[in-house]
Amino acid sequence: TSAIREAANGAEWAATLTARLGWVVNIIPGVLEAQLSAAGMLSEHPDYPHALCVDQGGGSLEMYSGLTQQVFTCPGGVHALHAQYGQAQAARAYLVGQLQALNWPWAAHDAVLTIGNTTGELLRLMPVPVAGAGRAAAHDFCQRVMAGWVPPSVDGLEDNFIAQLPYRGAMLAALLEVCAVPVFKAARFGLREGVAQVQFIAAKKGL
């Protein structure tokens, strides 16, 4: 996704795969990535049709509003944040600024849905619901993760996943500061399921 979009030889790589495998390889733009990831998340959580869908990868951060159908993408992935800012507090400040500049109706969303195993584990451990006093407790949890604390349940992960934790915490902290929604949930469905859903609907229409 973002790594191939930004690579100088991304188009050449896609053409080589197409030639060798016989499959058409498309490099999708960030906006479409956000929409497809959201389609997957929303299909898993139909009770939250107005959710804010968040997909933080390695290079980019994609967001889709189920309320307004607006899309946002920025270089807010964990590797991009580490390379650009070097420490989680600066990354959090960058993300807060990006979100506030959008001026979306944050509080009108009925949930925040995020994709990813590492982020999902942090959400499982984070105090919920994130309303009232719970929001402060959840933000404190994110601050601990940003400072380098590693939850025991993820201590056995590979070093590269552990290194991502502070920037996952920065993303969640920024969302907590800007998006006053009491429900934060991890989604198992994302981009792949969104693609499958779109293809299924297109095939069904063609019958």
Coordinates of C-alpha atoms in Angstrom, one line a residue:
T1 CA 0.0 0.0 0.0
S2 CA 1.8 3.2 1.1
A3 CA 5.3 1.6 0.8
I4 CA 4.6 0.8 -2.9
R5 CA 2.8 4.1 -3.5
E6 CA 5.9 6.0 -2.3
A7 CA 8.6 3.8 -3.8
A8 CA 10.4 5.2 -6.8
N9 CA 10.1 1.9 -8.6
G10 CA 6.6 1.1 -7.4
A11 CA 5.0 1.1 -10.8
E12 CA 7.8 -1.0 -12.2
W13 CA 7.4 -3.5 -9.4
A14 CA 3.6 -3.8 -10.1
A15 CA 4.3 -4.2 -13.8
T16 CA 6.8 -7.0 -13.1
L17 CA 4.4 -8.9 -10.9
T18 CA 1.7 -8.6 -13.5
A19 CA 4.0 -9.9 -16.2
R20 CA 5.3 -12.8 -14.1
L21 CA 2.1 -13.9 -12.4
G22 CA -0.5 -13.0 -15.0
W23 CA -2.5 -11.1 -12.4
V24 CA -3.3 -7.4 -12.8
V25 CA -1.6 -5.6 -9.9
N26 CA -3.1 -2.3 -9.0
I27 CA -1.5 0.2 -6.6
I28 CA -4.4 1.8 -4.9
P29 CA -4.3 5.5 -3.6
G30 CA -4.6 6.3 0.1
V31 CA -8.2 7.5 -0.2
L32 CA -9.3 4.2 -1.7
E33 CA -7.3 2.3 0.9
A34 CA -9.2 4.1 3.6
Q35 CA -12.6 3.5 2.0
L36 CA -11.9 -0.3 1.5
S37 CA -10.5 -0.7 5.0
A38 CA -13.6 1.0 6.4
A39 CA -15.9 -1.2 4.3
G40 CA -14.3 -4.2 6.0
M41 CA -14.6 -2.7 9.5
L42 CA -18.1 -1.5 9.1
S43 CA -19.2 -4.9 7.8
E44 CA -17.9 -6.5 11.0
H45 CA -19.5 -3.9 13.2
P46 CA -22.9 -3.1 11.7
D47 CA -24.2 -1.7 15.0
Y48 CA -21.9 1.3 14.5
P49 CA -22.7 2.6 11.0
H50 CA -21.5 6.1 11.9
A51 CA -18.1 4.9 13.2
L52 CA -14.8 6.6 12.7
C53 CA -12.7 3.9 11.0
V54 CA -8.9 4.2 11.6
D55 CA -6.2 2.2 9.9
Q56 CA -2.6 2.9 11.0
G57 CA -0.1 1.1 8.9
G58 CA 3.6 1.4 8.7
G59 CA 3.8 4.4 6.4
S60 CA 0.4 6.0 6.5
L61 CA -2.7 6.7 8.6
E62 CA -6.1 6.4 6.9
M63 CA -9.3 7.5 8.4
Y64 CA -12.9 7.3 7.1
S65 CA -16.0 8.8 8.6
G66 CA -19.0 6.5 8.5
L67 CA -21.0 9.6 9.4
T68 CA -20.0 12.0 6.7
Q69 CA -18.2 9.7 4.2
Q70 CA -15.1 12.0 4.5
V71 CA -11.7 10.5 4.0
F72 CA -8.3 11.6 5.4
T73 CA -4.8 10.2 4.9
C74 CA -1.5 11.4 6.1
P75 CA 2.1 10.0 6.7
G76 CA 1.0 8.9 10.2
G77 CA 2.1 5.2 10.1
V78 CA 4.3 3.9 12.9
H79 CA 7.5 3.7 10.8
A80 CA 6.9 7.1 9.3
L81 CA 6.3 8.7 12.7
H82 CA 9.4 7.1 14.1
A83 CA 11.5 8.3 11.2
Q84 CA 10.1 11.8 11.2
Y85 CA 9.8 12.6 14.9
G86 CA 11.9 10.0 16.8
Q87 CA 9.8 10.1 19.9
A88 CA 6.2 9.4 20.6
Q89 CA 5.2 12.7 22.3
A90 CA 6.2 14.7 19.2
A91 CA 4.3 12.2 17.0
R92 CA 1.2 12.6 19.2
A93 CA 1.4 16.4 18.8
Y94 CA 1.6 16.1 15.1
L95 CA -1.4 13.8 14.9
V96 CA -3.5 16.0 17.2
G97 CA -2.7 19.0 14.9
Q98 CA -3.7 17.0 11.8
L99 CA -7.0 15.8 13.3
Q100 CA -8.0 19.2 14.7
A101 CA -7.3 20.8 11.3
L102 CA -10.0 18.6 9.8
N103 CA -12.8 20.1 11.8
W104 CA -14.9 16.9 11.5
P105 CA -17.9 16.4 13.8
W106 CA -15.9 14.1 16.0
A107 CA -18.4 13.7 18.9
A108 CA -21.2 12.8 16.5
H109 CA -19.6 9.5 15.6
D110 CA -21.0 6.4 17.4
A111 CA -17.6 4.6 17.8
V112 CA -14.0 4.5 16.9
L113 CA -13.0 1.3 15.0
T114 CA -9.3 0.5 14.5
I115 CA -7.6 -2.3 12.6
G116 CA -4.4 -4.2 13.5
N117 CA -3.4 -6.9 16.0
T118 CA -1.0 -4.6 18.0
T119 CA -3.5 -1.8 18.3
G120 CA -6.2 -4.3 19.1
E121 CA -4.2 -5.6 22.0
L122 CA -3.7 -2.1 23.4
L123 CA -7.4 -1.5 23.1
R124 CA -8.1 -4.8 24.9
L125 CA -5.9 -3.6 27.8
M126 CA -7.0 0.1 27.8
P127 CA -9.6 1.1 30.4
V128 CA -13.1 1.3 28.8
P129 CA -15.6 2.8 28.2
V130 CA -13.6 6.0 27.4
A131 CA -16.2 8.4 28.8
G132 CA -16.0 10.6 31.9
A133 CA -13.3 9.5 34.2
G134 CA -12.6 6.5 31.9
R135 CA -11.2 8.9 29.3
A136 CA -8.5 10.2 31.6
A137 CA -7.6 6.6 32.6
A138 CA -7.4 5.6 29.0
H139 CA -5.3 8.5 28.1
D140 CA -3.0 7.8 31.1
F141 CA -2.6 4.2 29.8
C142 CA -1.6 5.6 26.3
Q143 CA 0.9 7.9 28.0
R144 CA 2.5 4.9 29.7
V145 CA 2.8 3.1 26.4
M146 CA 4.3 6.1 24.8
A147 CA 6.9 6.3 27.5
G148 CA 8.1 2.8 26.7
W149 CA 6.0 0.6 29.0
V150 CA 5.4 -2.8 27.4
P151 CA 2.2 -4.7 28.6
P152 CA 3.1 -8.2 29.8
S153 CA 0.7 -9.7 27.3
V154 CA 2.7 -8.4 24.3
D155 CA 6.2 -8.8 25.8
G156 CA 6.9 -11.8 23.7
L157 CA 6.3 -10.1 20.4
E158 CA 9.1 -9.5 18.0
D159 CA 11.3 -6.5 18.6
N160 CA 9.9 -4.5 15.6
F161 CA 6.4 -4.9 17.0
I162 CA 7.5 -3.7 20.5
A163 CA 9.2 -0.7 18.9
Q164 CA 5.9 0.2 17.3
L165 CA 4.0 0.4 20.6
P166 CA 4.8 4.0 21.5
Y167 CA 3.5 5.2 18.1
R168 CA 0.4 3.1 18.4
G169 CA -0.1 4.7 21.8
A170 CA 0.5 8.1 20.3
M171 CA -2.3 7.5 17.7
L172 CA -4.8 6.3 20.3
A173 CA -3.9 9.3 22.6
A174 CA -4.5 11.7 19.8
L175 CA -7.9 10.2 19.0
L176 CA -8.8 10.3 22.7
E177 CA -7.9 14.0 22.8
V178 CA -9.8 15.0 19.7
C179 CA -12.7 12.5 19.3
A180 CA -15.0 12.5 22.3
V181 CA -16.6 9.1 21.6
P182 CA -17.2 6.6 24.4
V183 CA -16.7 3.4 22.3
F184 CA -13.3 2.4 21.0
K185 CA -13.2 -1.1 19.5
A186 CA -10.7 -3.2 17.6
A187 CA -11.8 -4.6 14.2
R188 CA -10.5 -7.9 12.8
F189 CA -11.9 -7.1 9.3
G190 CA -10.1 -4.5 7.2
L191 CA -8.7 -3.9 3.7
R192 CA -8.8 -7.5 2.5
E193 CA -12.4 -8.0 3.7
G194 CA -13.4 -4.6 2.2
V195 CA -12.0 -5.6 -1.2
A196 CA -13.8 -8.9 -1.0
Q197 CA -17.0 -7.2 -0.1
V198 CA -16.8 -4.7 -3.0
Q199 CA -16.0 -7.5 -5.4
F200 CA -18.9 -9.6 -4.2
I201 CA -21.3 -6.7 -4.6
A202 CA -20.0 -6.0 -8.1
A203 CA -20.3 -9.7 -9.0
K204 CA -23.8 -9.9 -7.6
K205 CA -24.9 -6.8 -9.6
G206 CA -23.5 -8.5 -12.8
L207 CA -25.7 -11.5 -12.4

